[in-house]
PDB file of C-alpha atoms in Angstrom:
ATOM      1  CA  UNK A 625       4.189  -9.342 -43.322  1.00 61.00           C
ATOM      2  CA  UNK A 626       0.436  -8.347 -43.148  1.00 71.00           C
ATOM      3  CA  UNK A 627      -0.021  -4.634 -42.938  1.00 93.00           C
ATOM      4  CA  UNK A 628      -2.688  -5.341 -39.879  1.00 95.00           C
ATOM      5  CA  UNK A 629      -2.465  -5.423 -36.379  1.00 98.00           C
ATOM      6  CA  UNK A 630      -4.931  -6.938 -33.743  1.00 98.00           C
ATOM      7  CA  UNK A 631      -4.842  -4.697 -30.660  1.00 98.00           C
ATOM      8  CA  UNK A 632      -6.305  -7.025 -27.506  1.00 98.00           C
ATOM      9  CA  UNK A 633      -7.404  -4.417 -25.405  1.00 98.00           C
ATOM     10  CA  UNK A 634      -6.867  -5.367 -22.164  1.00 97.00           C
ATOM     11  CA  UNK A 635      -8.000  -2.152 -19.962  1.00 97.00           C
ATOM     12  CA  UNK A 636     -11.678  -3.513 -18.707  1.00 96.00           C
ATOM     13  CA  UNK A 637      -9.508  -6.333 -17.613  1.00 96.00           C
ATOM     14  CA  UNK A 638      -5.650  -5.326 -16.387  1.00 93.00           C
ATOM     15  CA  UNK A 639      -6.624  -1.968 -15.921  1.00 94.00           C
ATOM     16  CA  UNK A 640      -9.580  -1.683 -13.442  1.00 96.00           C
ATOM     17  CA  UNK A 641      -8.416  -4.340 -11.994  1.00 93.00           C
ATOM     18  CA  UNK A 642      -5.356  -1.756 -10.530  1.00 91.00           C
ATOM     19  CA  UNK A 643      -7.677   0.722  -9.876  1.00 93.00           C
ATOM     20  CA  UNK A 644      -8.255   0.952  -6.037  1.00 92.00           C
ATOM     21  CA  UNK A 645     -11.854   2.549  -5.334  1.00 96.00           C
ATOM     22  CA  UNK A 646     -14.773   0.333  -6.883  1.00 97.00           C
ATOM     23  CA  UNK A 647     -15.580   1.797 -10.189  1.00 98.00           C
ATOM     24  CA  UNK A 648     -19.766   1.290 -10.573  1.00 98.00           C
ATOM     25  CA  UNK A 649     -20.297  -1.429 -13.050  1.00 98.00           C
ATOM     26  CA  UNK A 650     -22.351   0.886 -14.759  1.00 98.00           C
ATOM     27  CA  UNK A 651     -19.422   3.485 -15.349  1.00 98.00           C
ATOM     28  CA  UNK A 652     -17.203   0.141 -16.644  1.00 98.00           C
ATOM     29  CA  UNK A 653     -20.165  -0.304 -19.347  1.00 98.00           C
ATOM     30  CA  UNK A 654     -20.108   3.129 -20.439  1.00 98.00           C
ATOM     31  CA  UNK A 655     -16.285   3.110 -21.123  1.00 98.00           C
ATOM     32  CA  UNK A 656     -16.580  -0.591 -22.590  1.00 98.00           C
ATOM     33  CA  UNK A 657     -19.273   1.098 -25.189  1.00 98.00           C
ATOM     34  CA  UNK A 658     -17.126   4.203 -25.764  1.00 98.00           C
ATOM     35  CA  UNK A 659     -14.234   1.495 -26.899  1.00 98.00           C
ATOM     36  CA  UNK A 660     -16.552  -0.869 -28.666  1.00 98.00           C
ATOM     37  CA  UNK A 661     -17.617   2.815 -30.699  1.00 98.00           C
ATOM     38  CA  UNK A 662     -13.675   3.269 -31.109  1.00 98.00           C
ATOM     39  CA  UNK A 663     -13.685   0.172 -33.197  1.00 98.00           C
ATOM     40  CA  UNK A 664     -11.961  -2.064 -30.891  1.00 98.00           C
ATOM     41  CA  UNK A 665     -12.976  -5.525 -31.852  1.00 98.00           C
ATOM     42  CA  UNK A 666     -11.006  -7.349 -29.159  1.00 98.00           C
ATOM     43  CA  UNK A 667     -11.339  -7.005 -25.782  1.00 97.00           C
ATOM     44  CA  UNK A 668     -10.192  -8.553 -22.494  1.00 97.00           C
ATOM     45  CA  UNK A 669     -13.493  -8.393 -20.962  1.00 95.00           C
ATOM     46  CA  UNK A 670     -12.472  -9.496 -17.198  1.00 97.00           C
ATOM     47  CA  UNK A 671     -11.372 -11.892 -15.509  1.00 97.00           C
ATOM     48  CA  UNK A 672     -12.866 -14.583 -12.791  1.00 97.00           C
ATOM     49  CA  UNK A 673     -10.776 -14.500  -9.922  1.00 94.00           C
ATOM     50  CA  UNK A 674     -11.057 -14.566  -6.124  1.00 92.00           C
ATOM     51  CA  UNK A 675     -13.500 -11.638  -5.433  1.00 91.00           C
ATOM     52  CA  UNK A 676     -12.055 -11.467  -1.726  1.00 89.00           C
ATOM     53  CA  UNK A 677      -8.023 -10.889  -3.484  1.00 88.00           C
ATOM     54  CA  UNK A 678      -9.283  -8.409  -6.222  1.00 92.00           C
ATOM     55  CA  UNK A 679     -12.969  -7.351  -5.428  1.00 95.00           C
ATOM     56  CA  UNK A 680     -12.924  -4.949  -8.688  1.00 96.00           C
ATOM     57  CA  UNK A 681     -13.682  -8.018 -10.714  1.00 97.00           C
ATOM     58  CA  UNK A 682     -16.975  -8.949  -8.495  1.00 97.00           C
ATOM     59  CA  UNK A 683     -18.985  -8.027 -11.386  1.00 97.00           C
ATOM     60  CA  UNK A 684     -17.278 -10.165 -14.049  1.00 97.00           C
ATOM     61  CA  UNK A 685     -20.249 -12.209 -15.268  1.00 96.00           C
ATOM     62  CA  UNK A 686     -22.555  -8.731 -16.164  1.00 96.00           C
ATOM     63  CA  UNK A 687     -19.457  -7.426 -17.239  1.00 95.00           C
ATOM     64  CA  UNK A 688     -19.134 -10.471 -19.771  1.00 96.00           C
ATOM     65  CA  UNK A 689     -22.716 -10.581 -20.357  1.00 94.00           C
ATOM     66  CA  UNK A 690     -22.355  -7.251 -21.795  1.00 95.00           C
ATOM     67  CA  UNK A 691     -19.440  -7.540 -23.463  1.00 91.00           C
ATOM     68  CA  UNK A 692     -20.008 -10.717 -25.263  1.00 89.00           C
ATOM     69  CA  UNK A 693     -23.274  -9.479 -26.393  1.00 90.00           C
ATOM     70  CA  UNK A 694     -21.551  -6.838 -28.663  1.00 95.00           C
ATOM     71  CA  UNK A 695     -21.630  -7.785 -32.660  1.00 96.00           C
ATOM     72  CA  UNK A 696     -18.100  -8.861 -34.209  1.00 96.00           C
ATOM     73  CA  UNK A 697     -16.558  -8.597 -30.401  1.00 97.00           C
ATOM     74  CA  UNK A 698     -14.461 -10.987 -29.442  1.00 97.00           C
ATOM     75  CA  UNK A 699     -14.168 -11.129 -25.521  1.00 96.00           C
ATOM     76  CA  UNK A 700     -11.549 -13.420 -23.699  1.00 97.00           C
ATOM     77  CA  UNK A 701     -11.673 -13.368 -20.234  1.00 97.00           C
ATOM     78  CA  UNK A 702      -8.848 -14.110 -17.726  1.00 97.00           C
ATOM     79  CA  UNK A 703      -8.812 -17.064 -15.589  1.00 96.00           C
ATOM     80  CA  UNK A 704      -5.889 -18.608 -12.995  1.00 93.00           C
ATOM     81  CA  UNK A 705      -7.013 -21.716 -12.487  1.00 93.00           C
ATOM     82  CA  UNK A 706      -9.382 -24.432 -13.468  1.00 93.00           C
ATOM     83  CA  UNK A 707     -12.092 -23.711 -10.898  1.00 94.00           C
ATOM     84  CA  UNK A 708     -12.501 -20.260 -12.458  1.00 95.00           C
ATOM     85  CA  UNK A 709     -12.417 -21.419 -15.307  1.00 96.00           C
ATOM     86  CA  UNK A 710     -15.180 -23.547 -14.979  1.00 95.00           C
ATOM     87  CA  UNK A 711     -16.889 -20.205 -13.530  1.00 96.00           C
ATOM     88  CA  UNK A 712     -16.255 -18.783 -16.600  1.00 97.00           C
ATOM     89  CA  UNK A 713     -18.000 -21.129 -18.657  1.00 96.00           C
ATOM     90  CA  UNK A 714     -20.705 -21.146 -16.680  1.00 95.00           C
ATOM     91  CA  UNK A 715     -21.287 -17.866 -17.313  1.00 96.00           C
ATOM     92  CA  UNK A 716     -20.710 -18.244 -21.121  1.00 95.00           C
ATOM     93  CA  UNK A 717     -17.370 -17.268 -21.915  1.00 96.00           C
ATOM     94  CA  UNK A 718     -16.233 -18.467 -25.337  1.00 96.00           C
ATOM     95  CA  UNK A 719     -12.568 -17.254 -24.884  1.00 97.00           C
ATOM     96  CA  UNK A 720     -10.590 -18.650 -22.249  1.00 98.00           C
ATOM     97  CA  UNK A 721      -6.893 -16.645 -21.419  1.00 98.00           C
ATOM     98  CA  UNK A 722      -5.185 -19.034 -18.460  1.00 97.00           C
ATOM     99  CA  UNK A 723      -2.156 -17.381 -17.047  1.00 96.00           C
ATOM    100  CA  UNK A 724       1.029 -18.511 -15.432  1.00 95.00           C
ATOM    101  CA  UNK A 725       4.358 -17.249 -14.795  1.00 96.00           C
ATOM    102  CA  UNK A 726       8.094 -19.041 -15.757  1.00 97.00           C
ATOM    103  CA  UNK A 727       9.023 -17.513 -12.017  1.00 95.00           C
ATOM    104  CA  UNK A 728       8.602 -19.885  -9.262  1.00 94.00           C
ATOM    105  CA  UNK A 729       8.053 -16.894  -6.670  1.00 92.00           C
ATOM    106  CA  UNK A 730       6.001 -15.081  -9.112  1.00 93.00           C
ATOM    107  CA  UNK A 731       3.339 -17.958 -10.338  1.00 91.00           C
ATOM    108  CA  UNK A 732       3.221 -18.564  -5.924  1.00 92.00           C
ATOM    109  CA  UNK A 733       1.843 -15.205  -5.523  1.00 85.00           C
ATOM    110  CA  UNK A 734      -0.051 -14.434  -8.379  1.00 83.00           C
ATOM    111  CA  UNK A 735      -2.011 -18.145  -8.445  1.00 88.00           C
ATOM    112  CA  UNK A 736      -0.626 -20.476  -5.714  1.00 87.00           C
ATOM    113  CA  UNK A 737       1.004 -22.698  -7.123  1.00 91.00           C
ATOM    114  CA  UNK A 738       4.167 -24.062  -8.898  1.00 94.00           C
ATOM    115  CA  UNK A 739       4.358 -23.098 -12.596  1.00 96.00           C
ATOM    116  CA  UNK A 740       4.677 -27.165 -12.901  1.00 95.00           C
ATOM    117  CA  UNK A 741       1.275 -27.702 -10.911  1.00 95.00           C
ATOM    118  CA  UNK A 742       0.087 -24.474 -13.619  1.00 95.00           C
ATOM    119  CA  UNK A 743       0.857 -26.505 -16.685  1.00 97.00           C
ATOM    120  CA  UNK A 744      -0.925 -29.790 -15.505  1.00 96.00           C
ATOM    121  CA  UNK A 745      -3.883 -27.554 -14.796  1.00 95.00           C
ATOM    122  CA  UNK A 746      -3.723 -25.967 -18.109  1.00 97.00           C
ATOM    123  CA  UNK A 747      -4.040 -29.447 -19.590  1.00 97.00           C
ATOM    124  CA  UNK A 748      -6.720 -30.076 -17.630  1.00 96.00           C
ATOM    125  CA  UNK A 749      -8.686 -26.916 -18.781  1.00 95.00           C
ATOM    126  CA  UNK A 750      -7.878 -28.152 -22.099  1.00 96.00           C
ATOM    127  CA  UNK A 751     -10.091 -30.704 -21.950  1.00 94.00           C
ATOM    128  CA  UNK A 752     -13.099 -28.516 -20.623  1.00 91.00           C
ATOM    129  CA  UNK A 753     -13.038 -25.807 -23.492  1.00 92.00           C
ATOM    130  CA  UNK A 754     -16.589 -26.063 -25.138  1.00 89.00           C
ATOM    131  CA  UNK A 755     -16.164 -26.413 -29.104  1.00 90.00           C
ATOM    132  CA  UNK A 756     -15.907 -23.443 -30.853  1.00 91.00           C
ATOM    133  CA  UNK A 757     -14.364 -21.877 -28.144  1.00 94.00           C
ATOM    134  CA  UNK A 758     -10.915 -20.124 -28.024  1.00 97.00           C
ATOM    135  CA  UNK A 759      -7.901 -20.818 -25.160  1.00 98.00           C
ATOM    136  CA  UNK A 760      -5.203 -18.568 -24.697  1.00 98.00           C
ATOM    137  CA  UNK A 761      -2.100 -19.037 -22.847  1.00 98.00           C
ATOM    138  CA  UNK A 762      -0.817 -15.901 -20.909  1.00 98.00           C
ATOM    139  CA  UNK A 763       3.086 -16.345 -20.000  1.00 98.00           C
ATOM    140  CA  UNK A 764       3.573 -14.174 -17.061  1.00 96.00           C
ATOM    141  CA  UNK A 765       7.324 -12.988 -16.271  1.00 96.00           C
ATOM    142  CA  UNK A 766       8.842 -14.678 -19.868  1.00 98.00           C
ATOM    143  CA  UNK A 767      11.177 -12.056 -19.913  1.00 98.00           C
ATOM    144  CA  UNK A 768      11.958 -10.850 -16.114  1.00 96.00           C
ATOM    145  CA  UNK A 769      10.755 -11.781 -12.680  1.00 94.00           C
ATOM    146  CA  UNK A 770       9.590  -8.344  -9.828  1.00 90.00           C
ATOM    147  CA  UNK A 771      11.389 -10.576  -7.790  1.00 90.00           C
ATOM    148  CA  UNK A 772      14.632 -12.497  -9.156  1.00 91.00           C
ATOM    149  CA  UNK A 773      15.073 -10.482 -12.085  1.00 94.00           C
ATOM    150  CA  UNK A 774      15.709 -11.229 -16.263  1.00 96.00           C
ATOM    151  CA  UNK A 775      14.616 -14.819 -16.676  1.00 97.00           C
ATOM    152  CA  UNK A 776      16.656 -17.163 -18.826  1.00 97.00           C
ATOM    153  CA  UNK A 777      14.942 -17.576 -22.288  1.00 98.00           C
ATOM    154  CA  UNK A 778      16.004 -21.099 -21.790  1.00 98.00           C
ATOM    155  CA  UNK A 779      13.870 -21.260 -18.640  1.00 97.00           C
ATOM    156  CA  UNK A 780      10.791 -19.997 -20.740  1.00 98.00           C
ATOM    157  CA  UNK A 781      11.293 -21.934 -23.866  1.00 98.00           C
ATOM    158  CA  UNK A 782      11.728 -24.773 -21.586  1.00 98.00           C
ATOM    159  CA  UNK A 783       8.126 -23.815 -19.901  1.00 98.00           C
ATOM    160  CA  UNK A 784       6.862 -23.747 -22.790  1.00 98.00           C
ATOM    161  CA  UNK A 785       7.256 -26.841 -24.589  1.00 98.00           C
ATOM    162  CA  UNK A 786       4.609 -28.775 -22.659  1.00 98.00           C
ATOM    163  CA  UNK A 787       2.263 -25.954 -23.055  1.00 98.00           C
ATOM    164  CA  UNK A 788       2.532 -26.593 -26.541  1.00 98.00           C
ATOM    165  CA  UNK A 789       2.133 -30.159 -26.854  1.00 98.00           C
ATOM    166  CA  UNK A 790      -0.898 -29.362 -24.455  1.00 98.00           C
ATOM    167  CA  UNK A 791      -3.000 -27.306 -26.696  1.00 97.00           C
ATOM    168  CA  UNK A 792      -1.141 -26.159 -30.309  1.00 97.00           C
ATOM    169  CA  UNK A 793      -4.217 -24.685 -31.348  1.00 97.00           C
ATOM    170  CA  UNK A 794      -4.144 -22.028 -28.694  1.00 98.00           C
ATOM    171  CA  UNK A 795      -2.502 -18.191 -28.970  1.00 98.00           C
ATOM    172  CA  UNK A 796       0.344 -18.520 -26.503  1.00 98.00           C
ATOM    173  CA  UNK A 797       1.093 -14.759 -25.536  1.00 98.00           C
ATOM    174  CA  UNK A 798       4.569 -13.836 -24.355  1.00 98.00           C
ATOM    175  CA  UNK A 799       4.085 -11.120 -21.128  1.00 97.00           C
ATOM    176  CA  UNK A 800       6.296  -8.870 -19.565  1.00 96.00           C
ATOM    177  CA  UNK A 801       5.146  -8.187 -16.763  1.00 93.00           C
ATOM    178  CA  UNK A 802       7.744  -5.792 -15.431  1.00 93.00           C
ATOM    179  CA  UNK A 803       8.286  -3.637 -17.981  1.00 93.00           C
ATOM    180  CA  UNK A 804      11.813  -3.848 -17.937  1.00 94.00           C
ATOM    181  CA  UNK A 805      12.523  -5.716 -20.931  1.00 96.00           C
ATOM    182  CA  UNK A 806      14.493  -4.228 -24.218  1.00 98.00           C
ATOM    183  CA  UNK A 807      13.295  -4.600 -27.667  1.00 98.00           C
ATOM    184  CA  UNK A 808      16.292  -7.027 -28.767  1.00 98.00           C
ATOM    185  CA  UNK A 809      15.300  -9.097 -26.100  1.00 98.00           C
ATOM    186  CA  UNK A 810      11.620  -9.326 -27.393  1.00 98.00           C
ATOM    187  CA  UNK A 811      12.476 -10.445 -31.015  1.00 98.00           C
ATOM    188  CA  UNK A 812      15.156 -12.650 -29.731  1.00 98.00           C
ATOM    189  CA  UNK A 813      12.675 -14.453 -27.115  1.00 98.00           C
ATOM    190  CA  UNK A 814       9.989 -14.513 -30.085  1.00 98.00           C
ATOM    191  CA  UNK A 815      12.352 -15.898 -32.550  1.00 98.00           C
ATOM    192  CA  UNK A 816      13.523 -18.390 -30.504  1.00 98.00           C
ATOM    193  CA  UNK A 817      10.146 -19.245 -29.207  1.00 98.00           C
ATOM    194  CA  UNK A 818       8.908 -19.607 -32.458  1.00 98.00           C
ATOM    195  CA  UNK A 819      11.519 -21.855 -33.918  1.00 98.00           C
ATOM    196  CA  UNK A 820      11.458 -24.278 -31.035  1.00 98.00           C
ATOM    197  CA  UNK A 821       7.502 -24.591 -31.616  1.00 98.00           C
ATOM    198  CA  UNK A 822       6.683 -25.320 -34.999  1.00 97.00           C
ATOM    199  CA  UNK A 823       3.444 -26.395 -34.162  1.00 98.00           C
ATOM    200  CA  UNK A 824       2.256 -23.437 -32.537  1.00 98.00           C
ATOM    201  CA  UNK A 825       0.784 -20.781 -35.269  1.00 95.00           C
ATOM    202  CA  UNK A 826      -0.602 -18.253 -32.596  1.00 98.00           C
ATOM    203  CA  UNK A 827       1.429 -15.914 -30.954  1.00 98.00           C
ATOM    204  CA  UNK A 828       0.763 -12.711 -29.194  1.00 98.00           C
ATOM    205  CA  UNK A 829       2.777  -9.841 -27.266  1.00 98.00           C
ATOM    206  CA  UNK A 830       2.026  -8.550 -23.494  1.00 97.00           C
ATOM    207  CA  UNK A 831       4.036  -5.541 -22.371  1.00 96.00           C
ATOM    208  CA  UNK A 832       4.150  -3.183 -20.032  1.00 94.00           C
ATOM    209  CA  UNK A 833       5.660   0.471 -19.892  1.00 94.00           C
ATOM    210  CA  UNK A 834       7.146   1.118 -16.885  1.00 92.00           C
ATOM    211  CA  UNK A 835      10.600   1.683 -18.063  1.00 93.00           C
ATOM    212  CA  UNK A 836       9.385   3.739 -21.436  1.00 94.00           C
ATOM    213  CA  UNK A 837       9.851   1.004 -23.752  1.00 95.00           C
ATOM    214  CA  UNK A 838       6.445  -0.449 -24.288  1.00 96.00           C
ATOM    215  CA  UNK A 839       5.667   1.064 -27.751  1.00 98.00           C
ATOM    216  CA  UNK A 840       9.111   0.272 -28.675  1.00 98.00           C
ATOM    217  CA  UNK A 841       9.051  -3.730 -27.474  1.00 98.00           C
ATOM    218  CA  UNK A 842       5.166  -3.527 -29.408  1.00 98.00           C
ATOM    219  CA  UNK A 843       7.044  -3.259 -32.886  1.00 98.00           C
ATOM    220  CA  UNK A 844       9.999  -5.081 -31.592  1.00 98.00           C
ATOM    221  CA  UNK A 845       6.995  -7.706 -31.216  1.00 98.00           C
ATOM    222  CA  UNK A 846       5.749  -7.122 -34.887  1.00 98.00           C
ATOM    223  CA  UNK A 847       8.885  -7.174 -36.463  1.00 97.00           C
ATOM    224  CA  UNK A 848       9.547 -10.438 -35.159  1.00 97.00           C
ATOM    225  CA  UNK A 849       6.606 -11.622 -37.036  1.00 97.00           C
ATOM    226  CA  UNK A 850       3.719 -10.916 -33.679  1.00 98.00           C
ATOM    227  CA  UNK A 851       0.580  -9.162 -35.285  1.00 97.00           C
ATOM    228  CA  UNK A 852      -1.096  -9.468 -32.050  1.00 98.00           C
ATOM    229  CA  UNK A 853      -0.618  -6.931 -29.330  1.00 98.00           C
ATOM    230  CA  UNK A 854      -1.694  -6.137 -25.890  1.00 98.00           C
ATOM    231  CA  UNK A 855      -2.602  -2.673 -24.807  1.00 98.00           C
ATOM    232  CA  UNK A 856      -4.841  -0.483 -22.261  1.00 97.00           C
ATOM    233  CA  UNK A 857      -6.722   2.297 -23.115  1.00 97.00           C
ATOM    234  CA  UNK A 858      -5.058   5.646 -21.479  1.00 96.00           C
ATOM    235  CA  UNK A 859      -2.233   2.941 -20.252  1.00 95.00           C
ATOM    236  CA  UNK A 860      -4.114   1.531 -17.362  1.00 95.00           C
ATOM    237  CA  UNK A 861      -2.616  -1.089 -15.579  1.00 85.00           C
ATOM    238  CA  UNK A 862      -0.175  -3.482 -13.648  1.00 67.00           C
ATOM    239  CA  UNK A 863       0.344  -6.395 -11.889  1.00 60.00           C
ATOM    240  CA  UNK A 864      -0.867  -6.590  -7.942  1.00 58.00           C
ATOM    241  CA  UNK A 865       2.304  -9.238  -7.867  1.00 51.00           C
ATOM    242  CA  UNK A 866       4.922  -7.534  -9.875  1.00 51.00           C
ATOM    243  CA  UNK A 867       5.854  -5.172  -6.982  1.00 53.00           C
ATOM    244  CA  UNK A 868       7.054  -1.706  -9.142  1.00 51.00           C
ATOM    245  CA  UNK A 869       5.292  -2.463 -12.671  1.00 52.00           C
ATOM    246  CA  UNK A 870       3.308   0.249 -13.901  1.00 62.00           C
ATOM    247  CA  UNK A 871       0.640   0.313 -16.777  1.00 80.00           C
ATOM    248  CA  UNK A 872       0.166  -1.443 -19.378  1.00 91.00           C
ATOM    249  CA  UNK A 873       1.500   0.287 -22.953  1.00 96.00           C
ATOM    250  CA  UNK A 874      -1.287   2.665 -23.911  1.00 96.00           C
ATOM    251  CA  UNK A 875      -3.634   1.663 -26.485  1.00 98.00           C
ATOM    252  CA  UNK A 876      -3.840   5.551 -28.210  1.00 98.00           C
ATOM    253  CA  UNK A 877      -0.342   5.007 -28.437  1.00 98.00           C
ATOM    254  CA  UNK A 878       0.473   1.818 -30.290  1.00 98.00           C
ATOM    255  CA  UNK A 879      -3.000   2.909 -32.664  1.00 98.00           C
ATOM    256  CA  UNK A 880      -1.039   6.219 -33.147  1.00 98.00           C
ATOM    257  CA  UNK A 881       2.386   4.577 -33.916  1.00 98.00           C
ATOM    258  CA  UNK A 882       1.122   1.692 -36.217  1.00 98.00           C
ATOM    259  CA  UNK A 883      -1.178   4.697 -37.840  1.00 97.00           C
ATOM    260  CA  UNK A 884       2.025   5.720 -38.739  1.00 97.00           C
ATOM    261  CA  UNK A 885       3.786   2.894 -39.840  1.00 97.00           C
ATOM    262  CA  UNK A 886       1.088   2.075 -42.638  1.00 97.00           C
ATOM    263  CA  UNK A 887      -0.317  -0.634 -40.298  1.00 97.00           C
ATOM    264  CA  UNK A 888      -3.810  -0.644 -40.089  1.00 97.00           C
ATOM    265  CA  UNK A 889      -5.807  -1.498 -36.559  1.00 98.00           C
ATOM    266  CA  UNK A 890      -9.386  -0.603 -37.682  1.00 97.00           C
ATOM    267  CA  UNK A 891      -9.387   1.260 -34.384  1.00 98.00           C
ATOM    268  CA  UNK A 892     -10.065   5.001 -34.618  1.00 98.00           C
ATOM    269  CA  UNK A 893      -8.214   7.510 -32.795  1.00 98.00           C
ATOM    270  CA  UNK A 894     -10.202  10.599 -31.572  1.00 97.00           C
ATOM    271  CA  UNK A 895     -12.934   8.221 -30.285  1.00 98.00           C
ATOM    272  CA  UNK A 896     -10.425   5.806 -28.480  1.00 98.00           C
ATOM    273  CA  UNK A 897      -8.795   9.174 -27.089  1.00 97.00           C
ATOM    274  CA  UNK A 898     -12.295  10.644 -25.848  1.00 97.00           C
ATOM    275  CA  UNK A 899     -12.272   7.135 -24.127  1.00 98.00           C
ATOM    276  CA  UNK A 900      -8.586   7.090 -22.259  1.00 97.00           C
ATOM    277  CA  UNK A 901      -9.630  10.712 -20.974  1.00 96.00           C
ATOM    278  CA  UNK A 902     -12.351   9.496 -19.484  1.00 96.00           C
ATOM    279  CA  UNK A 903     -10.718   6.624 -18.096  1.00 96.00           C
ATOM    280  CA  UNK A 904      -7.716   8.716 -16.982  1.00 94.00           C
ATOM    281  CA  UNK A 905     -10.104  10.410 -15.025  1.00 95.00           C
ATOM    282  CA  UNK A 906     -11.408   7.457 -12.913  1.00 96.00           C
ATOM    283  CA  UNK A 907     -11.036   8.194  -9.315  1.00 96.00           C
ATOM    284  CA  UNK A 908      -7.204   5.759  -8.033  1.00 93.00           C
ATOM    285  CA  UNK A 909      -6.706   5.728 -11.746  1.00 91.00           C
ATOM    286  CA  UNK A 910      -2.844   5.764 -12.187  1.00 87.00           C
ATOM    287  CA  UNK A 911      -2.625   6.588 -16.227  1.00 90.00           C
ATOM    288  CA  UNK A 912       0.154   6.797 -18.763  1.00 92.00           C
ATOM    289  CA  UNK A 913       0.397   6.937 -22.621  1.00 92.00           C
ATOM    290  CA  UNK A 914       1.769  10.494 -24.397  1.00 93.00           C
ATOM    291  CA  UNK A 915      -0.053  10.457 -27.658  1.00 95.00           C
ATOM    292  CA  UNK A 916      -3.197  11.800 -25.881  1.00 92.00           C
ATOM    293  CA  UNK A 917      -1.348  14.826 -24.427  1.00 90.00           C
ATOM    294  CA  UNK A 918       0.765  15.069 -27.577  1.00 92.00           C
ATOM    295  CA  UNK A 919      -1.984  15.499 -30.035  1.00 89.00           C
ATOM    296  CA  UNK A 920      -4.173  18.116 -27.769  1.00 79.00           C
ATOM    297  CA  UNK A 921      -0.791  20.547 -27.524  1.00 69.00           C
ATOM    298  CA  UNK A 922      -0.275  20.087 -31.597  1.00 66.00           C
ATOM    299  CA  UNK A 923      -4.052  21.141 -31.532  1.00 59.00           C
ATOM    300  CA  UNK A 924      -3.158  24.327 -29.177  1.00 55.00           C
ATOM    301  CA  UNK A 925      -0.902  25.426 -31.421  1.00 53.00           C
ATOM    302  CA  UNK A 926      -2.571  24.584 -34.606  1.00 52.00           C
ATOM    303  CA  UNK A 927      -5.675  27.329 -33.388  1.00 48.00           C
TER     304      UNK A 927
END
């Protein structure tokens, strides 16, 4: 196994999206330069969405603009749907992430449609991707549903098998979006996901960590063969749709625990912390991550 990790950070994205208050697009910039300094390389930049349903995003093409201007940064943006996506190439995104959920009820209130109706519009944005441009394929709820509970991995798999034929070249990312899954079930789903799709050589890990285990279902992930991972910066996040789901796994925490593990992320730590602090401190934030309170007690102590 490869003793590197790509972190996706996913906070200008999942996280200010949670955020309630209308952080100034200039503030976003500032914190998207203070991770850029931090050596992220990766970044969910935004997403194009309904402005009226989440009116953080309004600013999603300067966002992008500014983003995707950055040397040796690679910024996906979100999109639900082929008329945003279209938005987003309009505006010059070269890295396309289209989302839908395995839960009927879920991929209703998160898009509007039926996860079938999802994966005949993902085929459809297929065929728009401009050459030399990337397509990702987020699969919301692959492990549990906010609303009926753990999902079948035979549901998933099955969801997933058209995907693939879609689009093999794309990085089909595994999400769960509760934050209730275990780490067995995360390198059983990958396994299993894997072996069924042969022809899919990209794979990536979404988690969340509202019941503690998101650093533990990251190397669950990366065990399993996953070297890239999801994460927000101070642990920002959530889904609007998952009722209960809390933030995303914090970044300062997987770069901590990987630091650790002799697996490098080319992501460095005091800078990335400076930034979660400052994004901790964003008025509606609702944070999470230890490392960054964990490492200023050791430094107490230590003077």
């Amino acid at each position: 196994m490869s003793n590197i990790i790509e972190i996706v950070e996913v906070g200008p994205r999942d996280g200010f999206q949670s955020i309630g208050p209308l952080i100034p697009t200039k503030r976003k910039l500032e914190l998207v330069d203070m991770l850029y300094d931090a050596g992220i390389r990766r970044m969910e930049a935004t997403a194009f969405v309904s402005t009226s349903a989440v009116p953080q995003l309004a600013d999603a093409a300067a966002l992008l603009e500014h983003i995707a201007g950055k040397p040796d940064l690679d910024a996906q943006v979100l999109v639900p749907s082929l008329r945003h996506a279209e938005r987003a190439i309009a505006a010059g995104a070269t890295h396309l992430a289209f989302v839908l959920s395995v839960s009927e009820k879920h991929n209703k209130g998160n898009v509007r449609r039926s996860p079938a109706e999802s994966v005949h519009e993902f085929g459809e944005l297929a065929k728009l991707v401009p050459a030399g441009a990337r397509l990702r394929l987020n699969l919301a709820t692959a492990f549990d549903c906010p609303f009926d509970g753990a999902v079948p991995a035979a549901a998933t798999l099955a969801l997933l098998e058209p995907l693939v034929a879609i689009a093999p070249e794309a990085e089909f990312c595994l999400c769960d979006t509760t934050g209730r899954v275990t780490p067995d079930r995360v390198a059983s789903l990958f396994d299993a996901a894997r072996d069924a799709n042969p022809t899919a050589q990209r794979w990536a890990f979404h988690g969340h960590d509202t019941y503690g285990q998101g650093v533990s279902n990251a190397v669950a992930a990366w065990n399993a063969g996953i070297n890239v991972i999801d994460s927000s910066f101070a642990g920002l996040g959530g889904c609007p749709f998952a009722p209960g789901a809390t933030g995303n796994v914090a970044t300062e925490d997987l770069v901590w625990t990987f630091t650790e593990m002799g697996v490098s992320s080319g992501i460095d730590l005091p800078r990335l912390i400076a930034a979660a602090r400052e994004a901790a401190e964003l008025p509606g934030a609702s944070f999470g991550g230890r490392v960054r309170d964990a490492l200023r007690a050791r430094t107490r102590i230590a003077a």
